[in-house]
Coordinates of C-alpha atoms and ligand atoms in Angstrom, one line a residue:
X6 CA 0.3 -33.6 21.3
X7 CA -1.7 -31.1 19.2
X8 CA 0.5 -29.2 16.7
X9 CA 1.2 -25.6 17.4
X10 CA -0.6 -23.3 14.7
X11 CA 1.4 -22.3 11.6
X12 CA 1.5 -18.6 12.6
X13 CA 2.4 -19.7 16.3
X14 CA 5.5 -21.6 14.6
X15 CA 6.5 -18.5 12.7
X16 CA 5.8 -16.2 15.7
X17 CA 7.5 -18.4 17.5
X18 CA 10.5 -18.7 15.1
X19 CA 10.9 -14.9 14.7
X20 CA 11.2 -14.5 18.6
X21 CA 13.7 -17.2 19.0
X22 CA 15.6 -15.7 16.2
X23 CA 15.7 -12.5 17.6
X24 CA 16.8 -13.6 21.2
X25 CA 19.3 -15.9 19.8
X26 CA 20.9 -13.4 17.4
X27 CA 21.1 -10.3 20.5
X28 CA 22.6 -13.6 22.6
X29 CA 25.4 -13.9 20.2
X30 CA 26.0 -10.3 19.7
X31 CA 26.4 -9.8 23.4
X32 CA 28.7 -12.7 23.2
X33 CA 30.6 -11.6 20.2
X34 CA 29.9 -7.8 20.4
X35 CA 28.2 -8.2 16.9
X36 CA 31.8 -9.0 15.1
X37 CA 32.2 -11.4 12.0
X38 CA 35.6 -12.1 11.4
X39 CA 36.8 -14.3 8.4
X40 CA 36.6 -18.2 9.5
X41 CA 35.2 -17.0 13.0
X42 CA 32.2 -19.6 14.7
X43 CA 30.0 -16.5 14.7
X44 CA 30.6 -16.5 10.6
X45 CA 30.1 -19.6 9.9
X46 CA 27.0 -19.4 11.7
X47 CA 26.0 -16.6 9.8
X48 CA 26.8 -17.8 6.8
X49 CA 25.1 -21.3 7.2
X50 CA 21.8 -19.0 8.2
X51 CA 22.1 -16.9 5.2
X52 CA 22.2 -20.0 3.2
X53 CA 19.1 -21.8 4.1
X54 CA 17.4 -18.6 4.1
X55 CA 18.3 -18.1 0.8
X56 CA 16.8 -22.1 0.2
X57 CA 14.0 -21.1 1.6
X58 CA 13.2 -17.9 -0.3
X59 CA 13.9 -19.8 -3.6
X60 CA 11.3 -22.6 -2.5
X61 CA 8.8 -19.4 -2.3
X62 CA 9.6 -17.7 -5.1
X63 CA 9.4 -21.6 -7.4
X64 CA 6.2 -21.6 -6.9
X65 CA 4.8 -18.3 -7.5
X66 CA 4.8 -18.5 -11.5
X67 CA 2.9 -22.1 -11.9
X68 CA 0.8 -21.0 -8.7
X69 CA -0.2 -17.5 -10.6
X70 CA -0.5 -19.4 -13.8
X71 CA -2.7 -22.3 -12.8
X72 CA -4.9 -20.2 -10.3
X73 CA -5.6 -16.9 -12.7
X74 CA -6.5 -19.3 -15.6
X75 CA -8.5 -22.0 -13.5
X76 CA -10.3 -18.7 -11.3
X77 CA -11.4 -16.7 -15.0
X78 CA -11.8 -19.1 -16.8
X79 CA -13.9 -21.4 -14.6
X80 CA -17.8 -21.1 -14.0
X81 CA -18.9 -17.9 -14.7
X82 CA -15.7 -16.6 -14.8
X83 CA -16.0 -13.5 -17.1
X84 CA -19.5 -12.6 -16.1
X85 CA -19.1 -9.1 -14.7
X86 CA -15.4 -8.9 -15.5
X87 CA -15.1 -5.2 -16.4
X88 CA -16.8 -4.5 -13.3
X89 CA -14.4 -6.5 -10.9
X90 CA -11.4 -4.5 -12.5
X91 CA -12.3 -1.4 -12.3
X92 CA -13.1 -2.1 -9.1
X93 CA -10.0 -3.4 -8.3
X94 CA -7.9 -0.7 -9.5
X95 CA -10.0 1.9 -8.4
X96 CA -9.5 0.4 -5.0
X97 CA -5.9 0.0 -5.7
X98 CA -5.8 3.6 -6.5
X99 CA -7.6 5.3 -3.5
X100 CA -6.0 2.7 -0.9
X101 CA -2.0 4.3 -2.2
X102 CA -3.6 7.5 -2.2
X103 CA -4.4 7.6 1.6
X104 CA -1.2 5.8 2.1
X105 CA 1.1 8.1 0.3
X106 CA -0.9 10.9 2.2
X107 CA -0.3 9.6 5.5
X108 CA 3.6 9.3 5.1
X109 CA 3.5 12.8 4.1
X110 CA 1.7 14.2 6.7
X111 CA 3.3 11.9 9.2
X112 CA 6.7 13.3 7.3
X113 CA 6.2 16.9 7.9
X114 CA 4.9 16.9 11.4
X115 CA 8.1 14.9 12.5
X116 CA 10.4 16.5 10.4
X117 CA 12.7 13.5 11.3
X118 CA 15.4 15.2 9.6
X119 CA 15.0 18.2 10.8
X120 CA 17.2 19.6 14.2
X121 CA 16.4 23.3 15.3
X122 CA 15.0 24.5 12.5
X123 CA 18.3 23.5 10.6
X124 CA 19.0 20.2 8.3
X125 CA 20.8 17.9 10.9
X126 CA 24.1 17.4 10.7
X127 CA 24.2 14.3 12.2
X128 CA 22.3 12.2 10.3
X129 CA 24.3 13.7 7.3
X130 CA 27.1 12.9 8.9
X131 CA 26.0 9.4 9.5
X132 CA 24.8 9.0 5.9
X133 CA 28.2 9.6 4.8
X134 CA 29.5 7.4 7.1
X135 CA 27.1 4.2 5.9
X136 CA 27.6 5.2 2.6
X137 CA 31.5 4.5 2.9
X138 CA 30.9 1.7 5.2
X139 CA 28.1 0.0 2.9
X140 CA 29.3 -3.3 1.6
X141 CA 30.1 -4.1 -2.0
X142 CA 26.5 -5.7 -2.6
X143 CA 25.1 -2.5 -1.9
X144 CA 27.1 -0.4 -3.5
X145 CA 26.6 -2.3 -6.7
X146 CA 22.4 -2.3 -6.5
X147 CA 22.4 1.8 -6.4
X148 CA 24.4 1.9 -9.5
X149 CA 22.8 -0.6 -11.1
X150 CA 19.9 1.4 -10.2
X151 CA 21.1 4.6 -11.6
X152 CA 21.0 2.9 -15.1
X153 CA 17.5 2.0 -14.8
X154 CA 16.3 6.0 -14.7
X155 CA 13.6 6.8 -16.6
X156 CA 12.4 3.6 -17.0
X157 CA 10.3 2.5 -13.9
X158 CA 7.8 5.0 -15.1
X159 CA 6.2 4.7 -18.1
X160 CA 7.9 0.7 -18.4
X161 CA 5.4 -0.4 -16.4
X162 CA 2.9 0.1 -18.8
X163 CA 5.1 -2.1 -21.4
X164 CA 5.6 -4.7 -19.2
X165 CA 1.9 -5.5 -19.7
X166 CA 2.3 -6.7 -23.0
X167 CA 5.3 -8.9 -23.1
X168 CA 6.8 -9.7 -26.4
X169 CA 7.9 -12.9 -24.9
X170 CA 5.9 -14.2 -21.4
X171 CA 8.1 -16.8 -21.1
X172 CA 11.4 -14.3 -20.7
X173 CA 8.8 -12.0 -18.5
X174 CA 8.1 -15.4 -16.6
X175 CA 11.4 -15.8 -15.8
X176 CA 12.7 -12.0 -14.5
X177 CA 11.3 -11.3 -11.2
X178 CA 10.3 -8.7 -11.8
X179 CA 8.2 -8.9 -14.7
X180 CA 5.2 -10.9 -13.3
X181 CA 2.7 -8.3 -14.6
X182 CA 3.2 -9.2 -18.5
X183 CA 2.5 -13.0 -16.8
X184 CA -1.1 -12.1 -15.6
X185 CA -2.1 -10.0 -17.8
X186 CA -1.3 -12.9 -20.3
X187 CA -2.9 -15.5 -18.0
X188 CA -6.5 -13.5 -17.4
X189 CA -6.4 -13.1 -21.8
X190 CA -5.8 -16.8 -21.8
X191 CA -8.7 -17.3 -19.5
X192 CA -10.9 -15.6 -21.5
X193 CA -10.0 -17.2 -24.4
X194 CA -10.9 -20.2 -23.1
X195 CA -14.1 -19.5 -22.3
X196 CA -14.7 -18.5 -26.1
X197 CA -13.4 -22.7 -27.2
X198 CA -16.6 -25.3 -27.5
X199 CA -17.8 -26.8 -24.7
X200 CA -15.6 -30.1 -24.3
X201 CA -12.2 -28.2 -24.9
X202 CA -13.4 -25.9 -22.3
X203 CA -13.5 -28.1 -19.8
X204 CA -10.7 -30.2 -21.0
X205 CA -8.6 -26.7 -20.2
X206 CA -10.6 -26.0 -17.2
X207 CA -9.9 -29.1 -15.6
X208 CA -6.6 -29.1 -16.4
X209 CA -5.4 -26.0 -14.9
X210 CA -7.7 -26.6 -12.0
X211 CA -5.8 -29.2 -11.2
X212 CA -2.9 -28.0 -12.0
X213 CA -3.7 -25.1 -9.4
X214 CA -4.5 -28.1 -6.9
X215 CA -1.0 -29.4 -6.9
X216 CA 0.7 -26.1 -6.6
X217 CA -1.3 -25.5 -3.2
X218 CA 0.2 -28.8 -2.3
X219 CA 3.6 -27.3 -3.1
X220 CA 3.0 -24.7 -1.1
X221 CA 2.0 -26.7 1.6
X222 CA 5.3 -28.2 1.8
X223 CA 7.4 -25.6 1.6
X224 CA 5.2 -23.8 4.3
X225 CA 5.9 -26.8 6.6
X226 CA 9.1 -25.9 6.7
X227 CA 8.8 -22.3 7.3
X228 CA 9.9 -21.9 11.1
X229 CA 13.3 -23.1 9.6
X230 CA 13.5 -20.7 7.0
X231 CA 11.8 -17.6 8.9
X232 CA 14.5 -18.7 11.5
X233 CA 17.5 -18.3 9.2
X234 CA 16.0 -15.3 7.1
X235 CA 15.5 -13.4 10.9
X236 CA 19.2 -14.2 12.3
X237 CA 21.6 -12.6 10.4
X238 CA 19.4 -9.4 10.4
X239 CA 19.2 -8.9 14.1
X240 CA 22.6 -10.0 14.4
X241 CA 24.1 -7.5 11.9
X242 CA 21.8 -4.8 13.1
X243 CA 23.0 -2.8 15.9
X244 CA 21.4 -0.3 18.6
X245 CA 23.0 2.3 17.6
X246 CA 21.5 2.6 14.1
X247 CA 18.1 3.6 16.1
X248 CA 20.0 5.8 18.0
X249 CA 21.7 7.8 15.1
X250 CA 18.0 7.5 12.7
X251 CA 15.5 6.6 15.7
X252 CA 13.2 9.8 14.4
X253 CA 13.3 8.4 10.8
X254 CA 12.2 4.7 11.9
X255 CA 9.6 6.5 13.5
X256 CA 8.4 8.3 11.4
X257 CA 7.9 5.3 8.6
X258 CA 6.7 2.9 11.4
X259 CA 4.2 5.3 12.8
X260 CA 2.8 5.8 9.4
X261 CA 2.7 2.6 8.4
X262 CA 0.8 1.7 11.5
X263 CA -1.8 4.0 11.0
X264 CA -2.0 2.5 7.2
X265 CA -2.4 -0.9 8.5
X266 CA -4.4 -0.2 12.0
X267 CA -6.5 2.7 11.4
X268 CA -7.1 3.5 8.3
X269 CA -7.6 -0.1 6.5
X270 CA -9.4 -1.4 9.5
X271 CA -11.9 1.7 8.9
X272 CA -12.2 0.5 5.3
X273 CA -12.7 -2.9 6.4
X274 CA -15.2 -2.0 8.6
X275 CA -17.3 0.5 7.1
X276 CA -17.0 -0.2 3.0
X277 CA -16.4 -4.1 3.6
X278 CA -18.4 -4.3 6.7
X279 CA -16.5 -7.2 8.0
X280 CA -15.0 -7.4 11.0
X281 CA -11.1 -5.9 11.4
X282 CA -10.0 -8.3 14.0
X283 CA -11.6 -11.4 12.1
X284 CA -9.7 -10.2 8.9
X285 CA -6.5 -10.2 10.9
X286 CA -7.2 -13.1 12.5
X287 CA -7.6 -14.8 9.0
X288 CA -4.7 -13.2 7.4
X289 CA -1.9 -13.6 10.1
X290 CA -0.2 -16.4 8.9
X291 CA 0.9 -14.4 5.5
X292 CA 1.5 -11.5 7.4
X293 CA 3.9 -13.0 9.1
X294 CA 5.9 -14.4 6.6
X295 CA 5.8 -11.0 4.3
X296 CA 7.1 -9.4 7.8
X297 CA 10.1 -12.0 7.9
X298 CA 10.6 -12.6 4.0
X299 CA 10.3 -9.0 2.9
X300 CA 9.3 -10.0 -0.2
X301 CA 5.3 -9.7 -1.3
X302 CA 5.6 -12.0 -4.4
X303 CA 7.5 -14.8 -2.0
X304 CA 4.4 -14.0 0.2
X305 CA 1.7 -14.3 -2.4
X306 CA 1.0 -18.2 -2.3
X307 CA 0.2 -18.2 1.4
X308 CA -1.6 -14.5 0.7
X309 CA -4.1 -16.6 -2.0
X310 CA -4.2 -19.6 0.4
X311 CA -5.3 -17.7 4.0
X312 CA -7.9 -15.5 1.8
X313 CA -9.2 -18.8 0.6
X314 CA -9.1 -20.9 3.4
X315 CA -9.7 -18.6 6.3
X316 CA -11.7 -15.2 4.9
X317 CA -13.3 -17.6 2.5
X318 CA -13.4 -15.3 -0.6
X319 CA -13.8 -16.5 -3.9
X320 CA -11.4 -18.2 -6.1
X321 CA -12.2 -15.8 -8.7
X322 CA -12.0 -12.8 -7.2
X323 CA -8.8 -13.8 -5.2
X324 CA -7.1 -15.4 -8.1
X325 CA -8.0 -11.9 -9.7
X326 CA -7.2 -9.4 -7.2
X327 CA -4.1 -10.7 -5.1
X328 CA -1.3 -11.4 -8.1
X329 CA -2.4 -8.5 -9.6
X330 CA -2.4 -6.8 -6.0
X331 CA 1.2 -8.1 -5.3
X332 CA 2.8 -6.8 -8.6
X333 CA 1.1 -3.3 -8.3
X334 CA -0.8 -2.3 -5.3
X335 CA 2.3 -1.3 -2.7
X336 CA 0.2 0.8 0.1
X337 CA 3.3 0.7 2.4
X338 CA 6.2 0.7 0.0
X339 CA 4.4 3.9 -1.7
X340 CA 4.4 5.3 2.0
X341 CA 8.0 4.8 2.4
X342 CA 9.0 6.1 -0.7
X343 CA 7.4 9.2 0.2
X344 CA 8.8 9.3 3.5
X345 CA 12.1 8.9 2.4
X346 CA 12.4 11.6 -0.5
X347 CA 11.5 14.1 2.0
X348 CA 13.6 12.7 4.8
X349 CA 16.4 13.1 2.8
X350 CA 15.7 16.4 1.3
X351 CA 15.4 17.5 4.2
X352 CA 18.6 16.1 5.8
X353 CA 20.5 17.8 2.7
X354 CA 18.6 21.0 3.5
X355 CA 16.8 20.9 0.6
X356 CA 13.7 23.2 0.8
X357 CA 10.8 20.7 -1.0
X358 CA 7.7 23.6 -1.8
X359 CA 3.8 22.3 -1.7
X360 CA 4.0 22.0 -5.3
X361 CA 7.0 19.8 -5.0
X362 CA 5.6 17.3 -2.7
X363 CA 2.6 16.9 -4.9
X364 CA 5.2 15.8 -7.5
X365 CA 6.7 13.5 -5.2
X366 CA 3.4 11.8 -4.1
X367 CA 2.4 11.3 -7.9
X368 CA 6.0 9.2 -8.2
X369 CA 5.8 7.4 -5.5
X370 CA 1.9 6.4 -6.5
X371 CA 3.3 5.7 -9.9
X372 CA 6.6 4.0 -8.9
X373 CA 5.3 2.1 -6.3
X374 CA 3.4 0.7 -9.2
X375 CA 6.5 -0.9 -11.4
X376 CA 8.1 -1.7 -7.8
X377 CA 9.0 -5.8 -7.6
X378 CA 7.7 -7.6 -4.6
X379 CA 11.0 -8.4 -3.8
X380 CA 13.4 -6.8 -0.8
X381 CA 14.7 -3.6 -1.4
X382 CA 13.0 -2.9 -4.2
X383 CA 11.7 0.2 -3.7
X384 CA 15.5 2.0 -3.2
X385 CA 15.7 1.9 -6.9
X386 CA 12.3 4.5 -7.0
X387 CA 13.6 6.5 -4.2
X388 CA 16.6 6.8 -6.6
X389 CA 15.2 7.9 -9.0
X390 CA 12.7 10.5 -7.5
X391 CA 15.6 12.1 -5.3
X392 CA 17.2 12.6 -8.8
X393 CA 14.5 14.0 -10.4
X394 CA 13.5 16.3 -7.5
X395 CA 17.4 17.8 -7.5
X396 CA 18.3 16.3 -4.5
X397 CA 22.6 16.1 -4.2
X398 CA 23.9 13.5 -3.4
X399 CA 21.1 11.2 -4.0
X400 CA 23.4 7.9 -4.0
X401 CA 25.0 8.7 -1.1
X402 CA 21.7 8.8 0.7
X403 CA 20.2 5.5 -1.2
X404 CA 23.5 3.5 0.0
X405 CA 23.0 5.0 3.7
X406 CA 19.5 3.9 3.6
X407 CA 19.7 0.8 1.8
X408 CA 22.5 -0.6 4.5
X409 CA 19.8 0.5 7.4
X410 CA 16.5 -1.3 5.2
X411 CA 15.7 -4.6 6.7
X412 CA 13.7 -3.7 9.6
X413 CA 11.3 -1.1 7.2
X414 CA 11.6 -3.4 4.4
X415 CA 9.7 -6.1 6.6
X416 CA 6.9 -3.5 8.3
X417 CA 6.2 -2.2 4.9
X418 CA 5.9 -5.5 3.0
X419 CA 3.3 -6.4 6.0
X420 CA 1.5 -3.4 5.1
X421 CA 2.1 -4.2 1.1
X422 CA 0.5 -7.4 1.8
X423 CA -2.4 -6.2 4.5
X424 CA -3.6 -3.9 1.6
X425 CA -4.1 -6.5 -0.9
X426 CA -6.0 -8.6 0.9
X427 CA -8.1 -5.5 2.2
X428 CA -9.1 -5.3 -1.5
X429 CA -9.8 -8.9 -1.7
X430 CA -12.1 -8.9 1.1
X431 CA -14.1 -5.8 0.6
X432 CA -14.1 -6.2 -3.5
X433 CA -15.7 -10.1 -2.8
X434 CA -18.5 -8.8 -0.7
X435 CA -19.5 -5.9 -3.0
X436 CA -19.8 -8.9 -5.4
X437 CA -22.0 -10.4 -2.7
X438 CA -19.6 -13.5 -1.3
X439 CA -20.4 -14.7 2.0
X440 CA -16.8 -13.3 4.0
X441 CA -14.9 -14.2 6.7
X442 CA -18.0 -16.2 8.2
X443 CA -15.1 -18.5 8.6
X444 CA -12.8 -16.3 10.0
Ligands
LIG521 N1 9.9 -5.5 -0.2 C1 8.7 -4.9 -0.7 C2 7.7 -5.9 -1.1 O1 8.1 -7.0 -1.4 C3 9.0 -3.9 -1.8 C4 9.8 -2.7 -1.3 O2 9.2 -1.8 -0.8 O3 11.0 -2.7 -1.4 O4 6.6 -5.7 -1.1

């Protein structure tokens, strides 16, 4: 029997999820109790998800390693460097501009928490009510997030230059001091005599061979853990949440839709000139798996593999582009961010002026920037922008939204992701690659 197509497995796994998860909770009305079978099954869920993310995120620091190094530094690997970064942060820049943009005008059409021309209560009401109802775990990531303040924005900048890469290495969310150390390596290399050269070269090509193997395997298994990573959420997600902030979803997942289906297509098709559906065709598998991981970075070795293997760009310019693209490009978590801030100001009645909201779209384009490509990440930003734009009661709102996250966490990680490999694609064929002939 022919095997069913990886992103027909995790498709597949995502539905079954779902439908199993709204089958229990009309069975158990969506109750946990201590020792319960509904808990245990949780809990067993939550565990291999959490197996599973771990396999992801093991591979991303030898896979960024190996596959920076081996794409500089292999045949005429710095030829044209300086060109193929500006280009990819100019790209970068302009693609979170027209996101950011989007969620702003999307924000202020809706005015999602706005009722009658008056804050509304309810939602206020409702935030309070999360906020006390919010577990421990959440609780703790806002106030750990308070202590970061200040730092996201200008820390960013020193993360590039680790004193140590192998401490950056190993924090999470540090893999920008990783590549910026890998692409100096790489061009290091290319300064060494010819035999060492390709004594390196070889080396961490193959060393980049064997950690798409890796990924391989843990990708087998990915139904499995897309299965136990989708469960719990649609289990302890109710219906009623959409009733109480059904505006606000749709407001972020409107916005995010014209991001991903409108907007990036029209860059695909008119700047890349490559076919839209062809791209999407190519890129579904990791699109997938950043919807049900919510994580970009966990994304990131299936994001290299499908832009490889399906749209056929370069290793260069993917091994160039993409880890850099996971660790700072965030089209759809810049979005949110800016989304949020103004949701909540307006829910606390909080009147942001013109001149305000331009300061709130330069944080979230700069925040969005030091923002790990892991779940929730961005909370910590919105933190700190509702802070610094005088909003009361910032926490309060953070905890509300963070116990509410999952689903947005998912469509904007799929958009994080989408935009990345837009850059890819359209920054390969400026450089004259043959694209997506495969696709
Ligand atoms: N989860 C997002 C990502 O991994 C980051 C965020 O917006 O929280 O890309």
């Amino acid at each position: 029997m022919k095997r069913l197509a990886p992103h027909w497995q995790i498709l597949a796994s995502l539905v079954l999820a779902t439908l199993t998860a709204v089958a229990f909770r009309g069975l158990f009305g969506g109750e946990a109790p201590e020792g319960s079978f509904q808990a245990r099954a949780l809990e067993i869920s939550e565990f291999v998800g959490d197996l599973f993310m771990q396999a992801l995120k093991m591979i991303i620091v030898p896979l960024i390693v190996t596959s920076v190094i081996s794409g500089i530094a292999g045949l005429h690997g710095v030829e044209g460097f300086g060109r193929l970064g500006l280009k990819t942060f100019g790209f970068y820049a302009a693609s979170t501009i027209l996101a950011v943009l989007t969620g702003l005008f999307m924000v202020n059409l809706i005015e999602p928490g706005v009722k009658d021309g008056a804050p509304n209560e309810v939602i206020r009401e409702a935030f309070d009510q999360r906020s006390a109802a919010a577990s421990d775990a959440d609780k703790a990531k806002v106030e750990e997030a308070n202590k970061k303040e200040g730092k996201d924005f200008f820390g960013v900048f020193k993360a590039m230059l680790p004193e140590n890469v192998f401490k950056a290495a190993s924090d999470n969310g540090q893999m920008l001091g990783v590549i910026v150390f890998s692409i100096l390596f790489a061009v290091a290399i290319t300064r060494l005599p010819a035999d060492e050269m390709r004594t390196l070269r070889e080396f961490f090509q193959a060393g980049n061979d064997v950690m798409i193997t890796v990924t391989r395997w843990v990708m087998a298994v990915a139904p499995i853990g897309v299965y136990a990573l989708i469960f719990p959420v649609v289990y302890n997600t109710g219906l009623q949440l959409f009733l109480e902030l059904g505006s606000y979803f749709g407001t972020v997942l409107g916005a995010l839709a014209i991001h991903m289906f409108v907007t990036l297509p029209l860059v695909l098709a008119f700047v890349a000139k490559v076919s839209p559906l062809a791209h999407f065709r190519a890129m579904r598998e990791a699109l997938l798996l950043a919807f049900s991981t919510a994580s970009s970075s966990g994304t990131l070795p299936v994001t290299m593999r499908c832009i490889q293997d399906n749209a056929g760009v370069s290793k260069r310019t993917a091994s160039f582009t993409l880890p850099l693209g996971a660790t700072v490009n965030m089209d759809g978590t810049a979005l949110y961010e800016c989304v949020a801030v103004v949701f909540v100001a307006q829910v606390m009645g909080i009147e942001i002026t013109f001149a305000q909201q331009f300061l709130v779209v330069t944080a979230a384009l700069l925040t969005s920037v030091g923002v790990a490509g892991v779940p929730s990440a961005s909370l910590v930003a919105i933190l700190l922008i509702l802070k610094n734009s005088g909003v009361p009661n910032a926490e309060v709102a953070v905890v509300a939204l963070l116990s509410v996250d999952r689903l947005l966490d998912m469509s904007r990680t799929a958009v994080n992701v989408f935009g990345d490999s837009c850059a890819a694609v359209t920054i390969a064929r400026s450089e004259g690659e043959e694209v997506l002939a495969r696709g």
